[in-house]
mmCIF file of C-alpha atoms in Angstrom:
data_model
loop_
_atom_site.group_PDB
_atom_site.id
_atom_site.type_symbol
_atom_site.label_atom_id
_atom_site.label_comp_id
_atom_site.label_asym_id
_atom_site.label_seq_id
_atom_site.Cartn_x
_atom_site.Cartn_y
_atom_site.Cartn_z
ATOM 1 C CA MET F 229 -0.037 0.079 0.060
ATOM 2 C CA LYS F 230 2.923 2.399 0.699
ATOM 3 C CA CYS F 231 4.121 2.181 -2.895
ATOM 4 C CA PHE F 232 0.580 2.863 -4.237
ATOM 5 C CA TYR F 233 0.551 6.006 -1.805
ATOM 6 C CA GLU F 234 3.819 7.286 -2.732
ATOM 7 C CA HIS F 235 3.196 6.921 -6.497
ATOM 8 C CA LEU F 236 -0.122 8.797 -6.395
ATOM 9 C CA GLU F 237 -0.034 12.688 -6.644
ATOM 10 C CA LYS F 238 -1.912 14.915 -4.250
ATOM 11 C CA ASN F 239 -5.729 14.009 -4.543
ATOM 12 C CA GLY F 240 -4.876 10.934 -6.503
ATOM 13 C CA ARG F 241 -7.303 7.944 -5.861
ATOM 14 C CA LEU F 242 -6.784 4.197 -5.278
ATOM 15 C CA ILE F 243 -9.578 2.032 -6.547
ATOM 16 C CA LEU F 244 -9.301 -1.842 -5.898
ATOM 17 C CA ASP F 245 -11.186 -4.629 -5.368
ATOM 18 C CA ILE F 246 -10.881 -7.482 -2.709
ATOM 19 C CA PHE F 247 -12.776 -10.633 -2.328
ATOM 20 C CA LEU F 248 -13.433 -13.248 0.398
ATOM 21 C CA PRO F 249 -13.196 -16.808 0.000
ATOM 22 C CA GLU F 250 -16.772 -18.194 -0.709
ATOM 23 C CA ASN F 251 -15.970 -21.761 -0.747
ATOM 24 C CA THR F 252 -14.406 -22.888 2.592
ATOM 25 C CA LYS F 253 -14.789 -26.720 2.439
ATOM 26 C CA GLU F 254 -11.269 -28.315 1.902
ATOM 27 C CA GLY F 255 -11.438 -30.655 -1.187
ATOM 28 C CA PHE F 256 -13.741 -28.071 -3.142
ATOM 29 C CA VAL F 257 -13.060 -28.186 -6.881
ATOM 30 C CA SER F 258 -13.606 -25.443 -9.257
ATOM 31 C CA LYS F 259 -13.227 -25.880 -12.899
ATOM 32 C CA ARG F 260 -13.389 -23.084 -15.780
ATOM 33 C CA GLY F 261 -12.045 -22.607 -19.239
ATOM 34 C CA PHE F 262 -10.886 -19.688 -21.461
ATOM 35 C CA THR F 263 -10.171 -19.418 -25.056
ATOM 36 C CA ASN F 264 -6.968 -17.375 -26.110
ATOM 37 C CA PRO F 265 -6.706 -15.124 -29.345
ATOM 38 C CA GLN F 266 -5.079 -18.169 -31.048
ATOM 39 C CA GLY F 267 -8.197 -20.336 -30.423
ATOM 40 C CA ASP F 268 -6.654 -22.798 -27.730
ATOM 41 C CA THR F 269 -8.660 -23.603 -24.848
ATOM 42 C CA ILE F 270 -6.999 -22.856 -21.198
ATOM 43 C CA MET F 271 -8.709 -24.987 -18.658
ATOM 44 C CA LEU F 272 -8.044 -24.350 -15.021
ATOM 45 C CA GLU F 273 -8.907 -26.833 -12.180
ATOM 46 C CA GLU F 274 -8.581 -25.450 -8.688
ATOM 47 C CA THR F 275 -8.639 -27.720 -5.617
ATOM 48 C CA LEU F 276 -8.707 -25.916 -2.018
ATOM 49 C CA VAL F 277 -6.421 -28.320 -0.147
ATOM 50 C CA LYS F 278 -6.130 -26.295 2.991
ATOM 51 C CA ILE F 279 -8.066 -23.509 4.763
ATOM 52 C CA ASP F 280 -7.409 -21.804 7.799
ATOM 53 C CA GLN F 281 -10.140 -19.096 8.571
ATOM 54 C CA ILE F 282 -8.795 -17.932 11.737
ATOM 55 C CA ASN F 283 -5.383 -16.972 10.117
ATOM 56 C CA GLN F 284 -7.008 -16.040 7.036
ATOM 57 C CA PHE F 285 -5.096 -18.430 4.772
ATOM 58 C CA ALA F 286 -5.730 -21.113 2.152
ATOM 59 C CA VAL F 287 -3.718 -23.158 -0.265
ATOM 60 C CA TYR F 288 -5.074 -24.308 -3.470
ATOM 61 C CA HIS F 289 -3.584 -26.966 -6.009
ATOM 62 C CA ASN F 290 -4.225 -25.592 -9.652
ATOM 63 C CA ARG F 291 -3.870 -27.527 -12.695
ATOM 64 C CA TYR F 292 -3.716 -25.750 -15.913
ATOM 65 C CA GLU F 293 -4.206 -27.518 -19.373
ATOM 66 C CA LYS F 294 -3.849 -26.084 -22.886
ATOM 67 C CA TRP F 295 -6.001 -27.875 -25.555
ATOM 68 C CA ARG F 296 -5.738 -27.345 -29.227
ATOM 69 C CA GLN F 297 -8.286 -28.904 -31.694
ATOM 70 C CA GLY F 298 -9.143 -31.451 -29.069
ATOM 71 C CA LYS F 299 -5.602 -32.590 -28.184
ATOM 72 C CA LEU F 300 -3.767 -31.642 -24.822
ATOM 73 C CA MET F 301 -0.716 -29.676 -25.702
ATOM 74 C CA ASP F 302 0.587 -28.822 -22.216
ATOM 75 C CA SER F 303 -0.214 -29.167 -18.485
ATOM 76 C CA GLU F 304 1.139 -27.398 -15.558
ATOM 77 C CA LEU F 305 0.562 -27.605 -11.891
ATOM 78 C CA GLU F 306 0.653 -24.821 -9.378
ATOM 79 C CA ILE F 307 0.741 -24.637 -5.608
ATOM 80 C CA PHE F 308 -1.282 -21.296 -4.941
ATOM 81 C CA PRO F 309 -1.354 -19.986 -1.290
ATOM 82 C CA LEU F 310 -3.871 -17.175 -0.634
ATOM 83 C CA LYS F 311 -4.124 -14.807 2.174
ATOM 84 C CA TRP F 312 -6.953 -12.375 2.749
ATOM 85 C CA TYR F 313 -8.069 -9.358 4.690
ATOM 86 C CA GLY F 314 -11.348 -8.560 6.188
ATOM 87 C CA VAL F 315 -13.070 -5.317 5.262
ATOM 88 C CA GLU F 316 -12.267 -3.261 8.393
ATOM 89 C CA GLU F 317 -8.876 -4.777 8.597
ATOM 90 C CA PHE F 318 -8.300 -3.502 5.080
ATOM 91 C CA ARG F 319 -9.575 0.054 5.624
ATOM 92 C CA LEU F 320 -7.459 0.196 8.676
ATOM 93 C CA ILE F 321 -4.287 -0.793 6.530
ATOM 94 C CA LEU F 322 -5.153 2.076 4.131
ATOM 95 C CA GLU F 323 -5.743 4.579 6.719
ATOM 96 C CA LYS F 324 -2.435 3.675 8.456
ATOM 97 C CA THR F 325 -0.812 4.192 5.076
ATOM 98 C CA GLY F 326 -2.152 7.767 4.939
ATOM 99 C CA PHE F 327 -5.224 7.330 2.588
ATOM 100 C CA THR F 328 -8.275 9.348 3.546
ATOM 101 C CA SER F 329 -11.962 9.730 2.322
ATOM 102 C CA MET F 330 -12.490 6.082 1.871
ATOM 103 C CA VAL F 331 -15.601 4.734 0.261
ATOM 104 C CA ILE F 332 -16.309 1.100 0.706
ATOM 105 C CA SER F 333 -18.757 -0.407 -2.084
ATOM 106 C CA SER F 334 -20.138 -3.939 -2.716
ATOM 107 C CA ASP F 335 -20.996 -5.294 -6.143
ATOM 108 C CA TYR F 336 -20.145 -2.042 -7.700
ATOM 109 C CA LYS F 337 -22.832 -0.257 -5.902
ATOM 110 C CA TYR F 338 -21.161 2.942 -4.663
ATOM 111 C CA ASN F 339 -21.135 3.378 -0.929
ATOM 112 C CA GLN F 340 -23.181 0.053 -0.329
ATOM 113 C CA TYR F 341 -21.251 -1.561 2.486
ATOM 114 C CA PRO F 342 -21.085 -5.424 1.747
ATOM 115 C CA THR F 343 -23.361 -7.810 3.703
ATOM 116 C CA LYS F 344 -22.395 -11.182 2.108
ATOM 117 C CA THR F 345 -18.975 -12.775 1.579
ATOM 118 C CA SER F 346 -19.938 -13.480 -2.148
ATOM 119 C CA GLN F 347 -19.808 -9.944 -2.911
ATOM 120 C CA ILE F 348 -16.947 -7.878 -4.698
ATOM 121 C CA ILE F 349 -15.806 -5.252 -2.286
ATOM 122 C CA THR F 350 -14.391 -2.093 -3.688
ATOM 123 C CA PHE F 351 -12.219 0.266 -1.866
ATOM 124 C CA GLU F 352 -11.876 3.888 -3.084
ATOM 125 C CA ALA F 353 -9.094 6.060 -1.182
ATOM 126 C CA THR F 354 -7.736 9.364 -1.739
ATOM 127 C CA LYS F 355 -4.234 10.654 -1.070
ATOM 128 C CA TYR F 356 -4.395 14.226 0.501
#
């Protein structure tokens, strides 16, 4: 946050989204696919292998596959650790960094404080 703050001019705004983990059961698997400009399909399978809600920490095992015309071209495995902040915890970090005039929004509804863990949480903070 300090780097963001230092690189902004006076009255510059930082706008960023955070999220809270929705799926908290170890073993949960999520699959999704994307198509790149070359027409290849990239498949991502995420498996939640460990979660510690007290310490706000999770570990995912991710598997990426690249498919071209129905043939598997490449595969890659990744261990993906994830830490997260709560809403008020993140607000305090921004405040301690020097940001002021903070607005917290949810699901892109301006100044609507989040009420569900499934919402995208947007912070807007100003450097004065």
